[in-house]
């Protein structure tokens, strides 16, 4: 092996060791964050519920024709969270709803993060018409009220879980793009970017090899916060009746409860469990996000 090849291998090994050491430091710091660990514990519980829902509650329990309880039956040993207006177990509905709400929230966040990161890096890296156009498009999305835009898109695309994911993903990326663009502008003036340009590195090389690794901590911290917003958006759209009527989510449970007169009937057990689940999941993602943000804070002002 030549000296140049040996040096390249050695350099990659050093970089790999540094990344591993960085991950270990992050893990130790996160483990010391009580709020972050509390958020992880709550998320782990809901993830376990979502995974085991088909095992604990057969899908037939979601069918109105297979309901075994009375309408708005209060909590009991048979139905720990009571029943809805059709006699279905609210506990079964909430467990199955966790699968849809978490899936939509995570999938929509991935779409939003990919679009926001790509647009943010490109608008901060490129100058001239292309970069300015991306910046103006971002501003345009930020100016338009989010909820009306999401409602219009969901109405146009139709009622399905995939469409809800797409709607939330393509309407919630601008804030991420603006954040990443600001970070990209700060990175663009650093010496290693100037060296890369002087050595003939192209735009794609600069953005993927130098800019993207340096904005990834910010992307990861923002992702955990964005998931909670996506889950809230899914709940809102489902509550407005824009989700797939054949799927059960926490938002659709709330929508059906209000439509069936659960409030007038005093059936609080139909509305409280899904609402509390939304609050706990949103809170847990925020706790994890704040912990990650605190650890990655370059000023060292973490918990």
Tab-separated table of C-alpha atoms in Angstrom:
chain	number	residue	atom	x	y	z
A	1	UNK	CA	0.000	0.000	0.000
A	2	UNK	CA	1.341	3.410	-0.979
A	3	UNK	CA	1.988	6.146	1.547
A	4	UNK	CA	-0.914	8.207	0.159
A	5	UNK	CA	-3.387	5.335	0.403
A	6	UNK	CA	-2.189	4.494	3.909
A	7	UNK	CA	-2.652	8.105	4.992
A	8	UNK	CA	-6.167	8.141	3.511
A	9	UNK	CA	-7.124	4.968	5.381
A	10	UNK	CA	-5.627	6.344	8.573
A	11	UNK	CA	-7.551	9.590	8.124
A	12	UNK	CA	-10.848	7.741	7.660
A	13	UNK	CA	-10.139	5.645	10.753
A	14	UNK	CA	-9.457	8.766	12.820
A	15	UNK	CA	-12.664	10.373	11.561
A	16	UNK	CA	-14.632	7.200	12.372
A	17	UNK	CA	-13.166	7.032	15.876
A	18	UNK	CA	-14.033	10.655	16.449
A	19	UNK	CA	-17.636	10.091	15.390
A	20	UNK	CA	-17.921	7.116	17.727
A	21	UNK	CA	-16.458	9.091	20.597
A	22	UNK	CA	-18.872	11.943	19.838
A	23	UNK	CA	-21.838	9.556	19.868
A	24	UNK	CA	-20.713	8.096	23.200
A	25	UNK	CA	-20.353	11.570	24.724
A	26	UNK	CA	-23.804	12.474	23.466
A	27	UNK	CA	-25.269	9.291	24.951
A	28	UNK	CA	-23.702	9.935	28.336
A	29	UNK	CA	-24.878	13.549	28.348
A	30	UNK	CA	-28.405	12.563	27.331
A	31	UNK	CA	-28.546	9.870	30.024
A	32	UNK	CA	-27.854	12.588	32.628
A	33	UNK	CA	-30.835	14.625	31.406
A	34	UNK	CA	-33.797	13.685	33.578
A	35	UNK	CA	-36.325	15.436	31.350
A	36	UNK	CA	-34.901	13.801	28.237
A	37	UNK	CA	-34.986	10.338	29.780
A	38	UNK	CA	-38.541	10.930	30.993
A	39	UNK	CA	-39.504	11.799	27.414
A	40	UNK	CA	-37.830	8.648	26.100
A	41	UNK	CA	-39.662	6.524	28.694
A	42	UNK	CA	-43.042	7.947	27.656
A	43	UNK	CA	-42.263	7.442	23.967
A	44	UNK	CA	-41.103	3.880	24.615
A	45	UNK	CA	-44.402	3.135	26.351
A	46	UNK	CA	-46.489	4.449	23.461
A	47	UNK	CA	-44.279	2.677	20.931
A	48	UNK	CA	-44.830	-0.579	22.824
A	49	UNK	CA	-48.588	0.027	22.844
A	50	UNK	CA	-48.581	0.698	19.099
A	51	UNK	CA	-46.543	-2.431	18.346
A	52	UNK	CA	-48.556	-4.764	20.549
A	53	UNK	CA	-52.014	-3.354	19.706
A	54	UNK	CA	-52.838	-6.125	17.162
A	55	UNK	CA	-51.829	-8.762	19.706
A	56	UNK	CA	-53.788	-7.300	22.603
A	57	UNK	CA	-56.834	-6.126	20.655
A	58	UNK	CA	-57.893	-8.013	17.507
A	59	UNK	CA	-58.776	-5.763	14.591
A	60	UNK	CA	-62.342	-7.044	14.771
A	61	UNK	CA	-62.782	-4.977	17.946
A	62	UNK	CA	-62.667	-1.864	15.757
A	63	UNK	CA	-65.637	-2.998	13.686
A	64	UNK	CA	-68.974	-1.479	14.626
A	65	UNK	CA	-70.742	-4.723	13.752
A	66	UNK	CA	-68.490	-6.643	16.182
A	67	UNK	CA	-69.042	-4.305	19.160
A	68	UNK	CA	-69.899	-6.168	22.362
A	69	UNK	CA	-70.649	-3.293	24.738
A	70	UNK	CA	-73.498	-0.859	25.218
A	71	UNK	CA	-73.475	2.676	23.904
A	72	UNK	CA	-71.386	5.020	26.099
A	73	UNK	CA	-70.818	2.370	28.741
A	74	UNK	CA	-68.686	3.858	31.555
A	75	UNK	CA	-65.300	2.359	32.539
A	76	UNK	CA	-65.504	-1.086	34.119
A	77	UNK	CA	-63.461	-4.258	34.492
A	78	UNK	CA	-64.694	-5.432	31.100
A	79	UNK	CA	-64.008	-2.084	29.411
A	80	UNK	CA	-61.303	-0.229	31.414
A	81	UNK	CA	-61.817	2.980	29.412
A	82	UNK	CA	-65.496	2.489	28.672
A	83	UNK	CA	-67.113	2.300	25.241
A	84	UNK	CA	-68.022	4.763	22.509
A	85	UNK	CA	-71.463	5.400	21.040
A	86	UNK	CA	-71.333	2.156	19.050
A	87	UNK	CA	-70.232	-0.014	21.982
A	88	UNK	CA	-66.581	-0.391	20.919
A	89	UNK	CA	-63.862	-0.479	23.562
A	90	UNK	CA	-62.218	2.936	23.871
A	91	UNK	CA	-59.018	1.247	25.102
A	92	UNK	CA	-58.803	-0.762	21.874
A	93	UNK	CA	-59.467	2.361	19.808
A	94	UNK	CA	-56.766	4.336	21.625
A	95	UNK	CA	-54.221	1.522	21.258
A	96	UNK	CA	-54.841	1.195	17.529
A	97	UNK	CA	-54.955	4.975	17.195
A	98	UNK	CA	-51.402	5.153	18.519
A	99	UNK	CA	-50.197	3.242	15.462
A	100	UNK	CA	-51.697	5.720	12.999
A	101	UNK	CA	-50.901	8.912	14.912
A	102	UNK	CA	-47.257	7.974	15.552
A	103	UNK	CA	-46.760	6.686	12.000
A	104	UNK	CA	-48.210	9.827	10.433
A	105	UNK	CA	-46.237	12.083	12.771
A	106	UNK	CA	-42.902	10.377	12.113
A	107	UNK	CA	-43.384	9.947	8.353
A	108	UNK	CA	-44.547	13.531	7.836
A	109	UNK	CA	-41.616	14.816	9.877
A	110	UNK	CA	-39.146	12.873	7.722
A	111	UNK	CA	-40.619	14.486	4.594
A	112	UNK	CA	-40.541	17.936	6.173
A	113	UNK	CA	-36.954	17.528	7.387
A	114	UNK	CA	-35.689	16.288	4.017
A	115	UNK	CA	-37.351	19.138	2.116
A	116	UNK	CA	-36.437	21.765	4.703
A	117	UNK	CA	-32.805	20.665	4.947
A	118	UNK	CA	-32.349	20.478	1.171
A	119	UNK	CA	-33.968	23.855	0.541
A	120	UNK	CA	-32.200	25.488	3.481
A	121	UNK	CA	-28.740	24.317	2.435
A	122	UNK	CA	-29.301	25.139	-1.253
A	123	UNK	CA	-30.720	28.622	-0.580
A	124	UNK	CA	-27.840	29.400	1.782
A	125	UNK	CA	-25.134	28.002	-0.497
A	126	UNK	CA	-26.180	29.283	-3.896
A	127	UNK	CA	-26.135	32.951	-4.741
A	128	UNK	CA	-28.017	34.732	-7.481
A	129	UNK	CA	-31.393	33.849	-8.962
A	130	UNK	CA	-31.540	30.217	-7.837
A	131	UNK	CA	-30.767	30.873	-4.180
A	132	UNK	CA	-32.997	33.954	-4.133
A	133	UNK	CA	-35.902	32.014	-5.657
A	134	UNK	CA	-35.650	29.272	-3.019
A	135	UNK	CA	-35.566	31.937	-0.321
A	136	UNK	CA	-38.690	33.630	-1.724
A	137	UNK	CA	-40.528	30.300	-1.981
A	138	UNK	CA	-39.723	29.666	1.683
A	139	UNK	CA	-41.020	33.110	2.618
A	140	UNK	CA	-44.196	32.463	0.623
A	141	UNK	CA	-44.915	29.256	2.557
A	142	UNK	CA	-44.164	30.997	5.856
A	143	UNK	CA	-46.583	33.840	5.116
A	144	UNK	CA	-49.517	31.566	4.231
A	145	UNK	CA	-51.396	30.377	7.350
A	146	UNK	CA	-50.480	26.739	7.887
A	147	UNK	CA	-53.850	25.277	8.846
A	148	UNK	CA	-55.923	26.706	5.953
A	149	UNK	CA	-53.265	25.546	3.483
A	150	UNK	CA	-53.237	22.052	4.990
A	151	UNK	CA	-57.048	21.897	4.927
A	152	UNK	CA	-57.179	22.928	1.262
A	153	UNK	CA	-54.528	20.386	0.247
A	154	UNK	CA	-56.151	17.601	2.264
A	155	UNK	CA	-59.505	18.382	0.659
A	156	UNK	CA	-58.034	18.400	-2.850
A	157	UNK	CA	-55.954	15.224	-2.449
A	158	UNK	CA	-58.680	13.221	-0.739
A	159	UNK	CA	-59.087	11.327	2.512
A	160	UNK	CA	-56.293	8.828	3.086
A	161	UNK	CA	-53.466	8.337	5.536
A	162	UNK	CA	-50.866	8.732	2.776
A	163	UNK	CA	-52.381	12.046	1.702
A	164	UNK	CA	-52.404	13.293	5.292
A	165	UNK	CA	-48.693	12.434	5.563
A	166	UNK	CA	-47.959	14.271	2.317
A	167	UNK	CA	-50.024	17.306	3.314
A	168	UNK	CA	-48.329	17.677	6.697
A	169	UNK	CA	-44.887	17.039	5.233
A	170	UNK	CA	-45.097	19.546	2.375
A	171	UNK	CA	-46.605	22.296	4.515
A	172	UNK	CA	-44.369	22.105	7.594
A	173	UNK	CA	-40.859	22.381	6.102
A	174	UNK	CA	-40.409	26.204	5.776
A	175	UNK	CA	-39.418	26.832	9.411
A	176	UNK	CA	-36.732	24.148	9.155
A	177	UNK	CA	-35.505	25.591	5.854
A	178	UNK	CA	-35.179	29.057	7.368
A	179	UNK	CA	-33.242	27.680	10.354
A	180	UNK	CA	-30.906	25.576	8.198
A	181	UNK	CA	-30.315	28.457	5.797
A	182	UNK	CA	-29.132	30.690	8.627
A	183	UNK	CA	-26.723	27.997	9.810
A	184	UNK	CA	-25.517	27.393	6.233
A	185	UNK	CA	-24.721	31.075	5.763
A	186	UNK	CA	-22.583	30.956	8.910
A	187	UNK	CA	-20.753	27.831	7.702
A	188	UNK	CA	-20.137	29.214	4.208
A	189	UNK	CA	-17.595	31.711	5.532
A	190	UNK	CA	-15.423	29.150	7.322
A	191	UNK	CA	-11.888	28.390	6.075
A	192	UNK	CA	-12.481	24.750	5.126
A	193	UNK	CA	-15.199	25.810	2.663
A	194	UNK	CA	-12.796	28.274	1.090
A	195	UNK	CA	-10.155	25.532	0.811
A	196	UNK	CA	-12.682	23.174	-0.764
A	197	UNK	CA	-13.573	25.783	-3.363
A	198	UNK	CA	-9.914	26.557	-4.024
A	199	UNK	CA	-9.188	22.850	-4.571
A	200	UNK	CA	-11.962	22.624	-7.139
A	201	UNK	CA	-14.720	21.099	-5.029
A	202	UNK	CA	-18.083	21.425	-6.783
A	203	UNK	CA	-21.311	22.710	-5.272
A	204	UNK	CA	-22.640	19.222	-4.529
A	205	UNK	CA	-19.354	18.211	-2.868
A	206	UNK	CA	-19.346	21.336	-0.700
A	207	UNK	CA	-22.955	20.939	0.380
A	208	UNK	CA	-22.835	17.189	1.089
A	209	UNK	CA	-19.322	16.831	2.501
A	210	UNK	CA	-18.899	20.070	4.408
A	211	UNK	CA	-22.194	21.882	4.987
A	212	UNK	CA	-24.549	18.947	5.658
A	213	UNK	CA	-22.430	17.287	8.415
A	214	UNK	CA	-22.209	20.609	10.223
A	215	UNK	CA	-25.951	21.300	10.153
A	216	UNK	CA	-26.996	17.738	11.071
A	217	UNK	CA	-26.973	18.350	14.858
A	218	UNK	CA	-29.389	21.224	14.293
A	219	UNK	CA	-31.529	19.055	12.014
A	220	UNK	CA	-31.682	16.262	14.600
A	221	UNK	CA	-32.616	18.640	17.404
A	222	UNK	CA	-35.303	20.250	15.246
A	223	UNK	CA	-36.668	16.855	14.159
A	224	UNK	CA	-37.700	15.812	17.653
A	225	UNK	CA	-39.559	19.099	18.074
A	226	UNK	CA	-41.173	18.851	14.631
A	227	UNK	CA	-42.622	15.394	15.305
A	228	UNK	CA	-44.838	16.786	18.043
A	229	UNK	CA	-46.146	19.466	15.675
A	230	UNK	CA	-46.849	16.830	13.017
A	231	UNK	CA	-48.828	14.725	15.495
A	232	UNK	CA	-50.841	17.780	16.501
A	233	UNK	CA	-51.465	18.553	12.832
A	234	UNK	CA	-52.665	14.981	12.202
A	235	UNK	CA	-54.959	15.196	15.205
A	236	UNK	CA	-56.364	18.523	13.975
A	237	UNK	CA	-56.990	17.305	10.416
A	238	UNK	CA	-58.551	14.079	11.678
A	239	UNK	CA	-60.737	16.037	14.093
A	240	UNK	CA	-61.926	18.143	11.144
A	241	UNK	CA	-62.923	14.947	9.324
A	242	UNK	CA	-60.197	15.101	6.661
A	243	UNK	CA	-58.506	11.779	7.450
A	244	UNK	CA	-59.270	8.313	6.134
A	245	UNK	CA	-62.617	7.297	7.715
A	246	UNK	CA	-61.510	3.637	7.666
A	247	UNK	CA	-58.484	4.214	9.923
A	248	UNK	CA	-58.526	4.927	13.645
A	249	UNK	CA	-56.342	7.692	15.048
A	250	UNK	CA	-56.515	9.779	18.177
A	251	UNK	CA	-57.904	12.666	16.158
A	252	UNK	CA	-60.617	10.541	14.557
A	253	UNK	CA	-61.642	9.206	17.991
A	254	UNK	CA	-62.075	12.778	19.207
A	255	UNK	CA	-63.986	13.723	16.058
A	256	UNK	CA	-66.369	10.781	16.359
A	257	UNK	CA	-66.831	11.451	20.066
A	258	UNK	CA	-67.862	15.054	19.484
A	259	UNK	CA	-70.073	14.106	16.536
A	260	UNK	CA	-71.875	11.420	18.539
A	261	UNK	CA	-72.652	13.777	21.434
A	262	UNK	CA	-70.225	12.398	24.014
A	263	UNK	CA	-70.162	15.757	25.801
A	264	UNK	CA	-73.924	16.037	26.120
A	265	UNK	CA	-74.054	12.424	27.301
A	266	UNK	CA	-71.373	13.062	29.917
A	267	UNK	CA	-69.175	10.351	28.354
A	268	UNK	CA	-65.869	11.969	29.268
A	269	UNK	CA	-64.079	8.624	28.864
A	270	UNK	CA	-64.479	8.836	25.083
A	271	UNK	CA	-62.664	12.171	24.799
A	272	UNK	CA	-60.204	12.209	27.701
A	273	UNK	CA	-57.978	9.188	26.807
A	274	UNK	CA	-57.102	10.184	23.199
A	275	UNK	CA	-56.694	13.818	24.223
A	276	UNK	CA	-54.388	12.849	27.083
A	277	UNK	CA	-52.376	10.597	24.757
A	278	UNK	CA	-51.822	13.486	22.339
A	279	UNK	CA	-50.693	15.730	25.198
A	280	UNK	CA	-48.282	13.128	26.605
A	281	UNK	CA	-46.703	12.272	23.247
A	282	UNK	CA	-46.284	15.922	22.289
A	283	UNK	CA	-44.812	16.645	25.722
A	284	UNK	CA	-42.400	13.702	25.480
A	285	UNK	CA	-41.098	14.727	22.055
A	286	UNK	CA	-40.625	18.273	23.343
A	287	UNK	CA	-38.718	16.981	26.376
A	288	UNK	CA	-36.435	14.902	24.159
A	289	UNK	CA	-35.999	17.772	21.722
A	290	UNK	CA	-35.101	20.261	24.426
A	291	UNK	CA	-32.621	17.814	25.927
A	292	UNK	CA	-30.950	17.232	22.557
A	293	UNK	CA	-30.900	20.960	21.855
A	294	UNK	CA	-29.348	21.626	25.250
A	295	UNK	CA	-26.620	19.015	24.731
A	296	UNK	CA	-25.761	20.292	21.256
A	297	UNK	CA	-25.725	23.921	22.389
A	298	UNK	CA	-22.229	25.175	21.475
A	299	UNK	CA	-22.329	27.656	24.349
A	300	UNK	CA	-22.376	24.727	26.801
A	301	UNK	CA	-25.451	25.924	28.646
A	302	UNK	CA	-27.139	22.528	28.797
A	303	UNK	CA	-28.830	20.953	31.769
